[in-house]
PDB file of C-alpha atoms in Angstrom:
ATOM      1  CA  GLN A 262    -103.733  73.205-197.792  1.00 88.00           C
ATOM      2  CA  VAL A 263    -101.704  74.467-200.822  1.00 94.00           C
ATOM      3  CA  GLN A 264    -102.259  74.085-204.533  1.00 96.00           C
ATOM      4  CA  LEU A 265     -99.370  74.201-206.841  1.00 97.00           C
ATOM      5  CA  VAL A 266     -99.154  74.768-210.706  1.00 96.00           C
ATOM      6  CA  GLU A 267     -95.871  74.336-212.530  1.00 96.00           C
ATOM      7  CA  SER A 268     -94.933  76.137-215.680  1.00 96.00           C
ATOM      8  CA  GLY A 269     -91.908  76.883-217.879  1.00 96.00           C
ATOM      9  CA  GLY A 270     -90.937  73.393-219.098  1.00 94.00           C
ATOM     10  CA  GLY A 271     -89.709  72.719-222.591  1.00 97.00           C
ATOM     11  CA  SER A 272     -87.158  71.266-225.014  1.00 97.00           C
ATOM     12  CA  VAL A 273     -83.574  72.739-225.097  1.00 98.00           C
ATOM     13  CA  GLN A 274     -80.259  71.590-226.357  1.00 98.00           C
ATOM     14  CA  ALA A 275     -77.447  70.630-223.974  1.00 98.00           C
ATOM     15  CA  GLY A 276     -75.748  73.731-222.436  1.00 98.00           C
ATOM     16  CA  GLY A 277     -78.947  75.621-222.604  1.00 98.00           C
ATOM     17  CA  SER A 278     -81.171  77.104-219.868  1.00 98.00           C
ATOM     18  CA  LEU A 279     -84.752  76.978-218.656  1.00 98.00           C
ATOM     19  CA  ARG A 280     -86.537  78.787-215.924  1.00 97.00           C
ATOM     20  CA  LEU A 281     -89.439  76.704-214.164  1.00 98.00           C
ATOM     21  CA  SER A 282     -91.973  78.554-212.095  1.00 97.00           C
ATOM     22  CA  CYS A 283     -94.594  77.378-209.564  1.00 97.00           C
ATOM     23  CA  VAL A 284     -97.512  79.346-208.479  1.00 95.00           C
ATOM     24  CA  ILE A 285     -98.591  78.628-204.983  1.00 94.00           C
ATOM     25  CA  ARG A 286    -102.125  79.065-203.812  1.00 94.00           C
ATOM     26  CA  GLY A 287    -103.814  78.635-200.470  1.00 92.00           C
ATOM     27  CA  ASP A 288    -101.899  78.761-197.250  1.00 85.00           C
ATOM     28  CA  THR A 289     -98.631  80.803-198.153  1.00 82.00           C
ATOM     29  CA  TYR A 290     -98.531  82.332-194.654  1.00 83.00           C
ATOM     30  CA  ASN A 291     -97.036  79.460-192.738  1.00 89.00           C
ATOM     31  CA  ASP A 292     -93.437  78.653-193.192  1.00 91.00           C
ATOM     32  CA  ARG A 293     -92.689  75.244-194.674  1.00 93.00           C
ATOM     33  CA  TYR A 294     -90.357  73.426-197.008  1.00 96.00           C
ATOM     34  CA  ILE A 295     -91.174  73.656-200.777  1.00 96.00           C
ATOM     35  CA  GLY A 296     -89.282  72.069-203.711  1.00 97.00           C
ATOM     36  CA  TRP A 297     -88.682  70.711-207.037  1.00 98.00           C
ATOM     37  CA  PHE A 298     -88.542  67.085-207.748  1.00 98.00           C
ATOM     38  CA  ARG A 299     -87.950  65.231-211.181  1.00 98.00           C
ATOM     39  CA  GLN A 300     -88.756  61.920-212.519  1.00 98.00           C
ATOM     40  CA  PRO A 301     -86.403  60.866-215.435  1.00 96.00           C
ATOM     41  CA  PRO A 302     -87.813  58.313-217.897  1.00 94.00           C
ATOM     42  CA  GLY A 303     -88.147  54.955-216.531  1.00 95.00           C
ATOM     43  CA  LYS A 304     -86.760  56.040-213.018  1.00 96.00           C
ATOM     44  CA  GLU A 305     -88.037  56.871-209.637  1.00 96.00           C
ATOM     45  CA  ARG A 306     -88.690  60.489-208.712  1.00 97.00           C
ATOM     46  CA  GLU A 307     -85.867  62.279-206.991  1.00 97.00           C
ATOM     47  CA  GLY A 308     -85.117  65.551-205.258  1.00 98.00           C
ATOM     48  CA  VAL A 309     -83.689  68.418-207.105  1.00 98.00           C
ATOM     49  CA  ALA A 310     -83.785  71.574-204.859  1.00 98.00           C
ATOM     50  CA  SER A 311     -85.846  72.785-201.886  1.00 98.00           C
ATOM     51  CA  ILE A 312     -86.140  76.025-199.690  1.00 96.00           C
ATOM     52  CA  TYR A 313     -87.440  76.544-196.113  1.00 95.00           C
ATOM     53  CA  THR A 314     -89.496  79.527-196.568  1.00 92.00           C
ATOM     54  CA  GLY A 315     -88.893  80.557-192.801  1.00 89.00           C
ATOM     55  CA  THR A 316     -85.172  81.073-193.335  1.00 91.00           C
ATOM     56  CA  GLY A 317     -84.603  80.964-196.877  1.00 92.00           C
ATOM     57  CA  ARG A 318     -82.087  78.034-196.383  1.00 95.00           C
ATOM     58  CA  THR A 319     -81.656  76.168-199.600  1.00 97.00           C
ATOM     59  CA  PHE A 320     -81.025  72.458-200.433  1.00 98.00           C
ATOM     60  CA  TYR A 321     -79.560  70.966-203.665  1.00 98.00           C
ATOM     61  CA  ALA A 322     -79.044  67.413-204.891  1.00 98.00           C
ATOM     62  CA  ASP A 323     -75.367  66.969-205.895  1.00 98.00           C
ATOM     63  CA  PRO A 324     -76.070  66.636-209.597  1.00 98.00           C
ATOM     64  CA  VAL A 325     -77.407  69.981-209.886  1.00 98.00           C
ATOM     65  CA  LYS A 326     -75.261  72.041-207.519  1.00 98.00           C
ATOM     66  CA  GLY A 327     -73.688  74.976-209.140  1.00 98.00           C
ATOM     67  CA  ARG A 328     -76.048  74.742-212.154  1.00 98.00           C
ATOM     68  CA  PHE A 329     -79.641  75.312-210.615  1.00 98.00           C
ATOM     69  CA  THR A 330     -80.939  77.849-208.286  1.00 98.00           C
ATOM     70  CA  ILE A 331     -84.089  77.734-206.236  1.00 98.00           C
ATOM     71  CA  SER A 332     -85.669  80.970-205.190  1.00 96.00           C
ATOM     72  CA  GLN A 333     -88.918  82.279-203.839  1.00 91.00           C
ATOM     73  CA  ASP A 334     -90.483  85.389-205.339  1.00 83.00           C
ATOM     74  CA  ASN A 335     -93.551  87.574-205.080  1.00 65.00           C
ATOM     75  CA  GLY A 336     -94.117  87.492-201.393  1.00 70.00           C
ATOM     76  CA  LYS A 337     -93.713  83.672-201.269  1.00 69.00           C
ATOM     77  CA  ASN A 338     -96.576  83.108-203.922  1.00 88.00           C
ATOM     78  CA  THR A 339     -94.139  81.810-206.518  1.00 93.00           C
ATOM     79  CA  LEU A 340     -91.248  79.388-206.495  1.00 95.00           C
ATOM     80  CA  SER A 341     -88.694  79.415-209.327  1.00 97.00           C
ATOM     81  CA  LEU A 342     -86.056  77.155-210.421  1.00 98.00           C
ATOM     82  CA  GLN A 343     -83.433  78.530-212.628  1.00 98.00           C
ATOM     83  CA  MET A 344     -81.534  75.725-214.625  1.00 98.00           C
ATOM     84  CA  ALA A 345     -78.432  76.392-216.519  1.00 98.00           C
ATOM     85  CA  SER A 346     -75.795  74.209-218.201  1.00 98.00           C
ATOM     86  CA  LEU A 347     -78.415  71.636-218.782  1.00 98.00           C
ATOM     87  CA  LYS A 348     -77.492  68.122-219.627  1.00 98.00           C
ATOM     88  CA  PRO A 349     -79.495  65.235-221.126  1.00 97.00           C
ATOM     89  CA  ASP A 350     -79.597  63.610-217.829  1.00 97.00           C
ATOM     90  CA  ASP A 351     -81.589  66.560-216.597  1.00 98.00           C
ATOM     91  CA  THR A 352     -84.409  65.252-218.682  1.00 98.00           C
ATOM     92  CA  GLY A 353     -87.649  64.436-216.941  1.00 98.00           C
ATOM     93  CA  MET A 354     -90.830  65.578-215.521  1.00 98.00           C
ATOM     94  CA  TYR A 355     -90.332  68.290-212.958  1.00 98.00           C
ATOM     95  CA  TYR A 356     -92.780  68.679-209.984  1.00 98.00           C
ATOM     96  CA  CYS A 357     -93.315  71.394-207.469  1.00 98.00           C
ATOM     97  CA  ALA A 358     -94.044  70.134-204.045  1.00 98.00           C
ATOM     98  CA  ALA A 359     -94.751  71.371-200.493  1.00 97.00           C
ATOM     99  CA  ARG A 360     -94.397  69.905-196.908  1.00 96.00           C
ATOM    100  CA  GLU A 361     -96.821  70.344-194.164  1.00 94.00           C
ATOM    101  CA  PRO A 362     -96.004  73.576-192.187  1.00 94.00           C
ATOM    102  CA  GLY A 363     -93.157  73.794-189.679  1.00 89.00           C
ATOM    103  CA  PRO A 364     -89.422  73.445-189.746  1.00 89.00           C
ATOM    104  CA  GLY A 365     -89.421  69.570-189.377  1.00 87.00           C
ATOM    105  CA  TYR A 366     -86.040  67.769-190.033  1.00 88.00           C
ATOM    106  CA  SER A 367     -83.912  69.465-192.711  1.00 89.00           C
ATOM    107  CA  GLY A 368     -82.406  66.118-193.573  1.00 90.00           C
ATOM    108  CA  TYR A 369     -85.659  65.369-195.324  1.00 94.00           C
ATOM    109  CA  ALA A 370     -85.481  68.616-197.470  1.00 95.00           C
ATOM    110  CA  LEU A 371     -85.061  66.362-200.768  1.00 96.00           C
ATOM    111  CA  VAL A 372     -87.091  63.243-199.635  1.00 96.00           C
ATOM    112  CA  SER A 373     -90.252  63.151-201.894  1.00 96.00           C
ATOM    113  CA  ASP A 374     -92.128  60.918-199.250  1.00 96.00           C
ATOM    114  CA  LYS A 375     -92.032  63.819-196.691  1.00 96.00           C
ATOM    115  CA  TYR A 376     -93.825  66.109-199.163  1.00 97.00           C
ATOM    116  CA  THR A 377     -97.754  66.292-199.015  1.00 96.00           C
ATOM    117  CA  TYR A 378     -98.849  68.575-201.742  1.00 97.00           C
ATOM    118  CA  TRP A 379     -97.701  68.184-205.430  1.00 98.00           C
ATOM    119  CA  GLY A 380     -98.325  69.892-208.616  1.00 98.00           C
ATOM    120  CA  GLU A 381     -99.130  67.997-212.073  1.00 97.00           C
ATOM    121  CA  GLY A 382     -95.720  68.618-213.448  1.00 97.00           C
ATOM    122  CA  THR A 383     -93.988  70.163-216.367  1.00 98.00           C
ATOM    123  CA  GLN A 384     -91.726  68.292-218.933  1.00 98.00           C
ATOM    124  CA  VAL A 385     -88.233  69.126-219.519  1.00 98.00           C
ATOM    125  CA  THR A 386     -86.367  67.599-222.298  1.00 98.00           C
ATOM    126  CA  VAL A 387     -82.661  68.168-222.925  1.00 98.00           C
ATOM    127  CA  SER A 388     -81.110  66.936-226.213  1.00 97.00           C
ATOM    128  CA  SER A 389     -77.383  66.261-226.946  1.00 94.00           C
TER     129      SER A 389
END
């Protein structure tokens, strides 16, 4: 099992940057997919970015490609999301999540139903 705690959310103006962090506790030895998801106001949760810890392969949703960067730090104990050129559409609650160990199917890298462990979320608000 893993426990996930997010931090780093806040309010910024469009064009600004934020860095989200997720501290991972528990089983950090087995390779798995870990990622960031968000839920905009009044909308369903959607995948933002993920990484497979075994290979470092990253996955990004089209709306954030070229603007967001996911990375793993501190010997796999911290997952970060560097967000740049933020837009009002990036507003939402951001969640860190982890799948069960194993490579699995990469096509599910940004599918929230495939993730078992979730943090409580951190709010990101981008004003125009």
